[in-house]
């Protein structure tokens, strides 16, 4: 039986919000890379749906939600249109975009972990797949834009850790039979606040110990 | 029941033609990137089969056609051998390659859309997957060659639009119960001619409005 | 019925060795690219599990082994921790890493081919998928690190050929009903020794004939 964390319509609305904000980040990168209108739409779709698509292929949920729910497909196009016409205004609201993106991160790591567990994966793989759901779209976005994924770079504020914390909370709740709408919401909010704090205080992850100058030159 | 747009042998022959010309474009890029003979073969395979592979994973048609039909696997190898020995001659026939590639684009968007619909996807997702079938191999080719996918770049002639038109025609034909060999052929030819016209007249898609100089610098 | 090439515990131990050494190569590249500790872990996971993941998606073995066997998931993390703290020492043992990587290559091409055949693929597709299992993780590693996959570059010692030989031996053994632990081991050892020889004598594959200077400039 599927865990219905929230009422279906609330869940669906939250999904669309997450998809929308991820699509905005994809569309903005496309504008910065000087892509045309189709490149903007493609990067919006890939960023918004890539993580969930990967998850659904892994757990065997075909066709993936991205191809069976029309709202999932249309929402990134709306984001692309918005950015196409208003990108200077959207960039000026970068702080707002970051806040929404953090909300998407929190939401996707929680729903990704829950869905993976519902399809029979173990606790650790479910958490890993929740993380992949949350960050996968952004990695695909950067690969298509021919850039090093910002997820992997040391000079970016923590992005994976908030999602790992959120996913881990969910599997612990499942393990101790505490998963419900309230505890799920708690995990979403924790991941969200951690990401916001990472942005505000520029938290970063360490690089390998004893790095030599030869390696630093490449940086 | 599968839509048999054409007689099976005609359909299969057309598929192989599309695979062959896409493989040529992959092999030529590999030569330009100075890859070795295995790199040429890999890029030929990926370009020719990547779009269909993605479609088959999404709709749950495993193992994908690329791994169950030996002709699909061998044809790109023939293209790779041809380019390996004769690439200056092949490049000199770039116009011919472009014409065949346009034919492959038209064919793949139509067969991709039809197959997706036959596997139970809705009309809009089917059209989206038809587009992905037609352009996916080229995107993978460019990602492996570490280049920005030419699909996304504003300075390339229209490539997605002809495929979108072809896919859209198919779902409209399905919607109004008009899909048959003749109307399918019409969609293939329309997409093909649009692509040829885009090449001839250098039709391009617009970039985002109000681009600032800061963005242009990066271009 | 699955071909049990070796006793299950031996097979599993060999798999983990292959996963570990591939993970080391991913983690080392991450350190060279100046990624943070999460980037190191991600690249270790992707390099170690990417090839098998691709194979399992193609043959429809979902959820893939990478997400159902906890050892497969944890082993790359151990490799990442090791490289994080000791990477200068690990790099100094590059020869040892190369030897282990060659062992992983031999093992993965054999187990990949066998598993693909067990899931009903034909002989040629099984061999192709065995090759993809062996080299897929390394290709994903290089794509994520935003580099041209070393598999495709002409200036790297032969990597695909040893795997092709190993995979081909397996399908010939299957064809002539000779597949057992001894012959499988022979294919692993052959692929392993070919790769070691390629490294020692710098065997390389040819590039396309008649390359023009214009192409060489890009090299």
XYZ file of C-alpha atoms in Angstrom:
657
model
C 0.000 0.000 0.000
C 1.284 3.402 -0.890
C 2.081 5.722 1.950
C -0.181 8.675 1.479
C 1.815 11.249 3.383
C -0.612 14.017 2.705
C -4.030 14.087 1.124
C -3.609 13.322 -2.583
C -4.488 16.806 -3.758
C -2.096 18.440 -1.289
C 0.645 15.992 -2.315
C 0.017 16.732 -5.988
C 0.072 20.489 -5.445
C 3.358 20.200 -3.537
C 4.857 18.069 -6.319
C 3.928 20.689 -8.893
C 5.494 23.434 -6.788
C 8.740 21.455 -6.565
C 8.686 20.749 -10.290
C 8.038 24.399 -11.056
C 10.937 25.760 -9.022
C 13.386 23.166 -10.319
C 12.254 24.042 -13.842
C 12.966 27.721 -13.135
C 16.549 26.878 -12.189
C 16.978 24.859 -15.398
C 15.493 27.594 -17.566
C 17.687 30.257 -15.972
C 20.852 28.245 -16.653
C 19.692 27.808 -20.270
C 19.337 31.573 -20.635
C 22.816 32.105 -19.183
C 24.208 29.535 -21.642
C 22.567 31.430 -24.507
C 20.282 28.543 -25.542
C 17.289 29.165 -27.766
C 13.676 28.828 -26.669
C 13.673 25.056 -27.207
C 16.872 24.676 -25.248
C 15.215 26.606 -22.425
C 12.184 24.302 -22.488
C 14.299 21.139 -22.660
C 16.511 22.178 -19.766
C 13.444 23.157 -17.718
C 11.852 19.728 -18.328
C 15.049 17.793 -17.629
C 15.830 19.648 -14.411
C 12.308 19.324 -13.083
C 11.617 15.721 -14.046
C 15.047 14.067 -14.326
C 15.388 13.025 -10.695
C 11.935 11.453 -10.507
C 12.418 9.789 -13.880
C 15.618 8.122 -12.688
C 13.867 6.953 -9.515
C 10.920 5.521 -11.428
C 13.170 3.624 -13.847
C 15.138 2.129 -10.927
C 12.051 0.950 -9.041
C 10.296 -0.202 -12.207
C 7.438 2.293 -12.060
C 6.896 2.567 -15.819
C 5.715 4.654 -17.463
C 7.218 7.170 -15.012
C 5.006 9.781 -13.401
C 6.623 12.371 -15.665
C 4.974 10.690 -18.661
C 1.652 9.750 -17.142
C 0.647 12.985 -15.386
C 0.048 15.824 -17.812
C 0.550 18.450 -15.103
C 4.098 17.214 -14.540
C 4.861 17.776 -18.210
C 3.145 21.128 -18.672
C 4.423 22.823 -15.501
C 8.062 23.064 -16.677
C 6.845 24.572 -19.952
C 5.106 27.323 -17.984
C 8.329 27.948 -16.088
C 10.209 28.095 -19.404
C 7.769 30.634 -20.842
C 8.018 32.752 -17.698
C 11.817 32.784 -17.808
C 11.844 33.368 -21.561
C 9.931 36.642 -21.208
C 10.917 37.774 -17.748
C 14.353 36.354 -17.017
C 15.907 39.636 -15.800
C 13.094 39.934 -13.278
C 13.419 36.275 -12.321
C 17.154 36.596 -11.820
C 16.585 39.644 -9.641
C 14.446 37.426 -7.442
C 17.288 34.911 -7.107
C 16.735 34.795 -3.361
C 13.129 33.796 -3.876
C 14.196 31.163 -6.407
C 16.701 29.784 -3.901
C 14.040 29.544 -1.231
C 11.678 27.687 -3.558
C 14.490 25.444 -4.762
C 15.254 24.560 -1.131
C 11.583 23.714 -0.678
C 11.714 21.493 -3.745
C 14.833 19.792 -2.419
C 13.176 19.029 0.903
C 9.987 17.808 -0.696
C 11.602 15.620 -3.359
C 13.985 13.852 -0.977
C 11.020 12.940 1.228
C 8.628 11.823 -1.523
C 11.465 10.046 -3.363
C 12.459 8.044 -0.290
C 8.854 7.153 0.506
C 8.037 6.041 -3.038
C 11.194 3.919 -3.253
C 10.331 2.178 0.016
C 6.767 1.617 -1.155
C 8.152 -0.197 -4.190
C 10.012 -2.645 -1.983
C 13.514 -1.234 -1.668
C 15.369 -1.548 1.614
C 15.833 1.383 3.970
C 19.342 2.410 2.898
C 18.645 2.121 -0.858
C 15.408 4.054 -0.334
C 17.306 6.895 1.299
C 19.897 6.832 -1.483
C 17.173 6.976 -4.101
C 15.457 9.813 -2.230
C 18.714 11.740 -2.464
C 18.983 10.883 -6.168
C 15.409 12.083 -6.749
C 16.187 15.406 -5.123
C 19.519 16.109 -6.833
C 19.291 14.068 -10.063
C 17.539 16.730 -12.119
C 20.158 19.323 -11.266
C 22.971 16.953 -12.215
C 21.353 16.220 -15.591
C 20.823 19.955 -16.104
C 24.517 20.659 -15.607
C 25.631 17.712 -17.770
C 23.451 18.905 -20.661
C 24.774 22.436 -20.212
C 28.297 20.962 -20.414
C 29.285 22.105 -16.931
C 30.675 20.258 -13.929
C 27.598 19.421 -11.824
C 27.364 22.030 -9.098
C 26.451 19.185 -6.733
C 30.025 17.890 -6.968
C 31.918 21.169 -6.656
C 33.554 22.129 -3.396
C 32.948 25.856 -3.967
C 29.178 25.579 -3.731
C 27.124 25.697 -0.555
C 25.962 22.362 0.819
C 23.201 20.842 -1.269
C 23.432 17.086 -0.778
C 23.613 17.149 3.012
C 20.148 18.650 3.597
C 18.657 16.032 1.262
C 20.605 13.248 2.999
C 19.301 14.412 6.364
C 15.726 14.534 5.079
C 15.955 11.084 3.484
C 17.567 9.611 6.582
C 14.837 11.019 8.816
C 12.212 9.325 6.645
C 13.849 5.893 6.782
C 14.278 6.226 10.546
C 10.605 7.136 10.858
C 9.727 4.088 8.753
C 12.043 1.869 10.796
C 10.395 2.929 14.045
C 6.914 2.999 12.547
C 6.515 6.729 13.017
C 5.918 7.818 9.431
C 2.880 10.028 8.996
C 1.989 13.408 7.577
C 3.409 15.259 10.579
C 6.767 13.492 10.701
C 7.057 13.687 6.903
C 6.423 17.391 7.093
C 9.071 17.622 9.783
C 11.629 15.985 7.466
C 10.706 18.333 4.614
C 11.067 21.363 6.848
C 14.370 20.153 8.327
C 15.922 19.610 4.894
C 14.543 22.962 3.752
C 15.919 24.878 6.738
C 19.323 23.171 6.497
C 19.605 24.220 2.862
C 18.572 27.780 3.677
C 21.159 27.889 6.485
C 23.837 26.482 4.155
C 23.080 29.282 1.710
C 23.038 31.973 4.377
C 26.235 30.906 6.174
C 28.002 29.455 3.118
C 28.470 26.045 4.644
C 30.726 23.932 2.503
C 31.963 20.375 2.545
C 35.653 19.564 2.944
C 37.837 18.449 0.093
C 40.263 15.550 0.332
C 42.995 15.835 2.934
C 46.568 16.776 2.041
C 45.761 18.146 -1.358
C 48.966 18.933 -3.237
C 49.582 22.069 -5.280
C 49.461 20.094 -8.523
C 45.859 19.327 -7.790
C 45.083 22.875 -6.718
C 46.337 24.280 -10.012
C 43.580 22.465 -11.805
C 40.937 23.983 -9.580
C -2.425 -4.096 -30.851
C 0.497 -2.379 -32.412
C -0.177 0.115 -35.117
C 1.459 -1.307 -38.184
C 1.968 1.888 -40.099
C 3.628 0.200 -42.991
C 4.126 -3.445 -43.863
C 6.593 -4.913 -41.347
C 9.412 -5.332 -43.845
C 9.036 -1.770 -45.157
C 8.924 -0.468 -41.575
C 12.060 -2.422 -40.692
C 13.923 -1.208 -43.755
C 12.989 2.400 -42.946
C 14.170 1.932 -39.348
C 17.520 0.658 -40.553
C 17.896 3.628 -42.897
C 17.229 6.022 -40.015
C 19.668 4.152 -37.773
C 22.311 4.185 -40.480
C 22.200 7.916 -41.136
C 22.159 8.812 -37.445
C 25.157 6.494 -36.984
C 26.973 8.338 -39.766
C 26.519 11.645 -37.941
C 27.869 10.090 -34.717
C 30.854 8.539 -36.453
C 31.711 11.807 -38.206
C 31.712 13.716 -34.930
C 33.970 11.019 -33.430
C 36.448 11.497 -36.281
C 36.393 15.260 -35.776
C 37.033 14.746 -32.053
C 40.032 12.548 -32.900
C 38.585 9.418 -31.263
C 40.013 5.990 -32.056
C 38.188 3.277 -33.963
C 36.327 2.101 -30.848
C 35.297 5.623 -30.027
C 33.920 5.918 -33.555
C 31.927 2.703 -33.162
C 30.609 3.666 -29.719
C 29.494 7.100 -30.853
C 27.846 5.600 -33.950
C 25.899 3.112 -31.795
C 24.891 5.688 -29.200
C 23.718 8.241 -31.756
C 21.727 5.705 -33.739
C 20.143 3.781 -30.869
C 20.103 6.200 -27.920
C 16.772 7.836 -28.672
C 14.933 4.555 -29.144
C 16.628 3.065 -26.089
C 15.396 5.930 -23.936
C 11.869 5.553 -25.329
C 11.836 1.802 -24.679
C 13.045 2.212 -21.085
C 10.325 4.805 -20.429
C 7.503 2.698 -21.820
C 8.835 -0.506 -20.255
C 9.618 -2.296 -23.526
C 12.558 -4.340 -22.239
C 14.814 -5.568 -23.589
C 14.784 -2.568 -25.943
C 14.633 -3.119 -29.687
C 18.287 -2.071 -29.864
C 19.212 -5.231 -27.935
C 16.753 -7.664 -29.456
C 17.146 -6.960 -33.182
C 20.602 -7.821 -34.462
C 20.210 -5.549 -37.497
C 19.803 -2.541 -35.204
C 23.125 -3.362 -33.548
C 25.129 -4.206 -36.683
C 23.988 -1.286 -38.861
C 25.829 1.401 -36.829
C 28.984 -0.721 -36.990
C 28.768 -0.684 -40.786
C 28.386 3.101 -40.676
C 31.428 3.309 -38.378
C 33.539 1.189 -40.749
C 32.457 3.315 -43.684
C 33.377 6.555 -41.935
C 36.614 5.069 -40.616
C 37.919 4.406 -44.119
C 36.157 7.049 -46.159
C 35.503 9.985 -43.859
C 36.879 12.690 -46.190
C 34.517 11.448 -48.880
C 31.635 11.231 -46.405
C 32.254 14.756 -45.165
C 32.306 15.988 -48.743
C 28.810 14.561 -49.069
C 27.626 16.527 -46.027
C 24.570 17.664 -47.950
C 23.594 14.073 -48.606
C 24.160 13.224 -44.946
C 21.953 16.138 -43.928
C 19.187 14.956 -46.203
C 19.337 11.430 -44.792
C 19.510 12.769 -41.253
C 16.363 14.806 -41.940
C 14.708 11.630 -43.181
C 15.742 9.817 -40.001
C 14.395 12.685 -37.913
C 11.017 12.530 -39.663
C 10.817 8.763 -39.432
C 11.879 8.448 -35.795
C 9.514 11.115 -34.486
C 6.623 9.301 -36.170
C 7.539 5.758 -35.127
C 8.484 6.930 -31.632
C 5.160 8.649 -31.096
C 3.209 5.671 -32.433
C 5.085 3.134 -30.301
C 4.677 5.232 -27.157
C 0.926 5.498 -27.759
C 0.693 1.756 -28.417
C 2.238 1.176 -24.976
C -0.520 3.135 -23.301
C 0.844 6.643 -22.924
C -1.465 9.614 -23.371
C -1.404 11.773 -26.481
C 0.797 14.588 -25.170
C 3.347 12.262 -23.510
C 3.416 10.186 -26.700
C 4.284 13.244 -28.757
C 6.956 14.239 -26.222
C 8.452 10.772 -26.363
C 8.362 10.825 -30.164
C 10.413 14.002 -30.032
C 12.787 12.390 -27.525
C 13.178 9.358 -29.794
C 14.102 11.572 -32.709
C 16.555 13.868 -30.937
C 17.776 11.741 -27.976
C 20.562 9.987 -29.833
C 22.048 13.271 -30.999
C 21.951 14.686 -27.478
C 23.746 11.624 -26.077
C 26.281 11.871 -28.920
C 27.111 15.462 -27.989
C 27.244 14.733 -24.246
C 29.715 11.877 -24.793
C 31.781 14.096 -27.075
C 31.805 16.679 -24.269
C 30.036 19.350 -26.294
C 26.933 21.415 -25.659
C 24.146 19.467 -27.409
C 23.587 21.119 -30.774
C 19.845 20.662 -30.129
C 20.030 23.319 -27.414
C 22.170 25.908 -29.184
C 20.597 28.996 -30.669
C 23.157 29.156 -33.507
C 21.982 25.935 -35.140
C 19.172 25.590 -37.649
C 15.849 24.369 -36.305
C 15.933 20.687 -35.426
C 13.355 20.162 -32.706
C 10.511 21.997 -34.428
C 10.219 19.652 -37.430
C 10.111 16.683 -35.035
C 7.530 18.423 -32.847
C 5.375 19.069 -35.896
C 5.649 15.443 -37.016
C 4.843 14.092 -33.550
C 1.930 16.477 -33.157
C 0.471 15.470 -36.504
C 0.540 11.810 -35.411
C -1.278 12.427 -32.130
C -3.856 14.547 -33.951
C -4.361 11.731 -36.457
C -4.772 9.300 -33.550
C -7.167 11.652 -31.779
C -9.383 11.921 -34.854
C -8.939 8.277 -35.791
C -7.149 9.059 -39.022
C -3.875 7.219 -38.442
C -2.868 4.982 -41.312
C 0.072 4.433 -43.622
C -0.812 7.426 -45.773
C -1.234 9.944 -42.957
C 1.860 8.577 -41.189
C 3.825 9.026 -44.370
C 2.476 12.565 -44.597
C 3.811 13.327 -41.108
C 7.213 11.863 -41.972
C 7.408 13.913 -45.152
C 6.260 17.115 -43.421
C 8.895 16.806 -40.703
C 11.494 15.944 -43.329
C 10.670 18.923 -45.546
C 10.541 21.328 -42.595
C 14.022 20.238 -41.553
C 15.332 20.596 -45.104
C 13.794 24.075 -45.318
C 15.298 25.014 -41.942
C 18.724 24.002 -43.261
C 18.268 25.800 -46.559
C 16.950 29.066 -45.147
C 18.796 28.909 -41.791
C 15.656 29.128 -39.723
C 16.538 29.604 -36.092
C 14.634 29.796 -32.858
C 14.626 32.957 -30.743
C 16.610 33.329 -27.564
C 15.218 34.794 -24.364
C 13.983 38.371 -24.545
C 15.983 41.297 -23.182
C 19.262 39.473 -22.965
C 21.830 41.609 -21.152
C 25.450 42.063 -22.203
C 26.629 40.042 -19.206
C 24.873 37.051 -20.656
C 26.125 37.710 -24.154
C 29.727 37.729 -22.979
C 29.441 34.127 -21.986
C 28.112 33.108 -25.358
C 18.014 -20.759 -14.485
C 20.878 -18.487 -13.649
C 24.322 -19.568 -14.592
C 26.180 -19.836 -11.324
C 29.693 -19.435 -12.632
C 31.272 -19.694 -9.237
C 29.870 -20.554 -5.843
C 27.598 -17.669 -4.787
C 29.896 -16.465 -2.015
C 32.950 -16.477 -4.293
C 30.970 -14.649 -6.995
C 29.792 -12.054 -4.496
C 33.287 -11.499 -3.133
C 34.624 -11.037 -6.668
C 31.838 -8.561 -7.460
C 32.724 -6.513 -4.397
C 36.402 -6.477 -5.376
C 35.497 -5.201 -8.844
C 33.168 -2.579 -7.373
C 35.833 -1.466 -4.913
C 38.562 -0.920 -7.505
C 36.245 0.883 -9.917
C 35.163 3.091 -7.008
C 38.808 3.898 -6.275
C 39.289 5.132 -9.844
C 36.183 7.310 -9.561
C 37.232 8.754 -6.201
C 40.737 9.545 -7.472
C 39.359 11.458 -10.453
C 37.079 13.378 -8.079
C 40.091 14.395 -5.982
C 41.970 15.519 -9.097
C 38.933 17.577 -10.136
C 38.896 19.225 -6.709
C 35.447 17.917 -5.761
C 34.313 17.949 -2.147
C 33.751 14.865 -0.027
C 30.249 14.333 -1.430
C 31.497 14.676 -4.960
C 34.100 12.013 -4.162
C 31.429 9.663 -2.810
C 29.079 10.282 -5.749
C 31.773 9.685 -8.343
C 32.884 6.514 -6.515
C 29.304 5.175 -6.520
C 28.641 6.084 -10.139
C 31.882 4.585 -11.429
C 31.448 1.364 -9.480
C 27.741 0.788 -10.092
C 26.941 2.647 -13.312
C 27.754 -0.163 -15.730
C 25.737 -2.769 -13.848
C 22.880 -0.340 -13.382
C 22.671 0.267 -17.121
C 22.743 -3.494 -17.781
C 19.978 -4.162 -15.255
C 17.734 -1.447 -16.699
C 18.186 -2.859 -20.205
C 17.357 -6.436 -19.234
C 14.543 -5.387 -16.927
C 16.140 -6.588 -13.692
C 14.557 -3.993 -11.417
C 15.355 -2.942 -8.822
C 18.963 -3.259 -10.025
C 21.458 -5.169 -7.920
C 23.041 -1.836 -6.973
C 19.857 -0.979 -5.061
C 19.019 -4.373 -3.616
C 22.397 -5.501 -2.233
C 23.618 -3.305 0.589
C 27.230 -4.423 0.096
C 27.189 -3.000 -3.423
C 26.149 0.375 -2.060
C 28.478 0.533 0.943
C 31.664 -0.683 -0.774
C 32.108 2.465 -2.914
C 31.657 4.588 0.212
C 34.558 2.733 1.846
C 36.666 3.406 -1.246
C 35.680 7.080 -1.081
C 36.683 7.341 2.588
C 40.000 5.652 1.857
C 40.788 8.023 -1.003
C 39.578 11.040 0.987
C 42.148 10.451 3.734
C 44.931 8.702 1.852
C 44.785 9.887 -1.738
C 48.494 10.726 -2.078
C 49.306 7.201 -0.963
C 46.649 5.738 -3.256
C 47.960 7.681 -6.220
C 51.476 6.468 -5.472
C 50.109 2.962 -5.819
C 48.674 3.768 -9.256
C 50.160 0.562 -10.623
C 48.306 -1.471 -8.028
C 45.098 0.429 -8.839
C 45.589 -0.309 -12.529
C 46.027 -3.998 -11.822
C 42.852 -4.123 -9.745
C 40.965 -2.090 -12.336
C 42.039 -4.601 -14.995
C 40.729 -7.374 -12.755
C 37.423 -5.519 -12.396
C 37.236 -5.075 -16.174
C 37.757 -8.797 -16.771
C 35.265 -9.799 -14.121
C 32.527 -7.358 -15.092
C 32.604 -8.166 -18.816
C 32.175 -11.847 -17.947
C 29.433 -11.478 -15.337
C 27.668 -8.823 -17.425
C 27.557 -11.054 -20.500
C 26.376 -14.053 -18.496
C 23.627 -12.131 -16.716
C 22.376 -10.598 -19.971
C 22.172 -14.035 -21.580
C 20.379 -15.433 -18.545
C 17.737 -12.746 -19.004
C 17.023 -13.904 -22.520
C 19.137 -11.689 -24.744
C 20.778 -13.155 -27.837
C 24.487 -13.908 -28.008
C 25.643 -10.730 -29.756
C 23.522 -8.377 -27.608
C 24.734 -10.240 -24.501
C 28.354 -9.635 -25.464
C 27.589 -5.973 -26.206
C 25.932 -5.602 -22.823
C 28.867 -7.328 -21.120
C 31.119 -4.705 -22.663
C 28.747 -1.954 -21.531
C 28.741 -3.371 -17.989
C 32.520 -3.288 -17.887
C 33.065 0.161 -19.340
C 29.794 1.984 -18.548
C 30.766 3.146 -15.081
C 33.966 4.723 -16.346
C 32.098 6.547 -19.109
C 29.562 7.946 -16.616
C 32.439 8.952 -14.323
C 34.073 10.976 -17.101
C 30.788 12.546 -18.231
C 30.025 13.729 -14.688
C 33.564 15.063 -14.365
C 32.954 16.975 -17.622
C 35.758 15.215 -19.509
C 35.833 13.322 -22.774
C 35.398 9.656 -21.750
C 38.854 8.118 -21.697
C 37.274 5.056 -23.343
C 36.827 7.067 -26.542
C 40.204 8.801 -26.701
C 42.852 7.562 -29.071
C 45.689 8.544 -26.698
C 44.741 6.016 -24.026
C 45.866 2.399 -23.872
C 43.359 -0.193 -25.096
C 40.488 -0.651 -22.678
C 37.519 -1.816 -24.733
C 39.332 -4.567 -26.619
C 40.168 -6.717 -23.569
C 36.522 -6.502 -22.486
C 35.315 -7.344 -26.002
C 37.584 -10.390 -26.061
C 36.320 -11.540 -22.657
C 32.666 -11.052 -23.598
C 33.156 -12.805 -26.932
C 34.807 -15.782 -25.260
C 31.781 -16.145 -22.976
C 29.236 -16.128 -25.797
C 31.338 -18.632 -27.733
C 31.448 -20.857 -24.657
C 27.668 -20.546 -24.350
C 27.206 -21.258 -28.055
C 29.228 -24.455 -27.833
C 27.857 -25.400 -24.434
C 31.202 -25.072 -22.700
C 30.353 -22.422 -20.101
C 31.424 -23.394 -16.589
C 33.517 -22.012 -13.760
C 36.793 -22.972 -15.434
C 36.044 -21.473 -18.844
C 34.536 -18.364 -17.227
C 37.683 -17.970 -15.181
C 39.708 -18.348 -18.365
C 37.769 -15.465 -19.980
C 38.291 -13.268 -16.914
C 42.024 -13.992 -16.892
C 42.362 -13.423 -20.646
C 40.668 -10.019 -20.489
C 42.727 -9.143 -17.412
C 46.061 -10.088 -19.025
C 45.211 -8.297 -22.273
C 44.503 -5.108 -20.352
C 47.743 -5.452 -18.363
C 49.666 -5.995 -21.599
C 47.971 -2.985 -23.202
C 49.096 -0.871 -20.245
C 52.631 -2.253 -20.275
C 53.221 -1.947 -24.030
C 50.962 1.075 -24.618
C 48.813 -0.663 -27.192
C 46.503 1.802 -28.837
C 43.735 1.638 -31.374
C 44.009 3.358 -34.755
C 42.229 6.557 -35.615
C 40.358 7.118 -38.851
C 42.389 6.888 -42.039
C 43.546 9.945 -43.946
C 42.999 12.381 -41.159
C 43.442 15.942 -42.361
C 45.322 18.669 -40.519
C 42.094 20.517 -39.795
C 41.007 17.603 -37.682
C 44.368 17.270 -36.005
C 44.275 20.870 -34.868
C 41.300 20.133 -32.700
C 43.043 17.231 -30.995
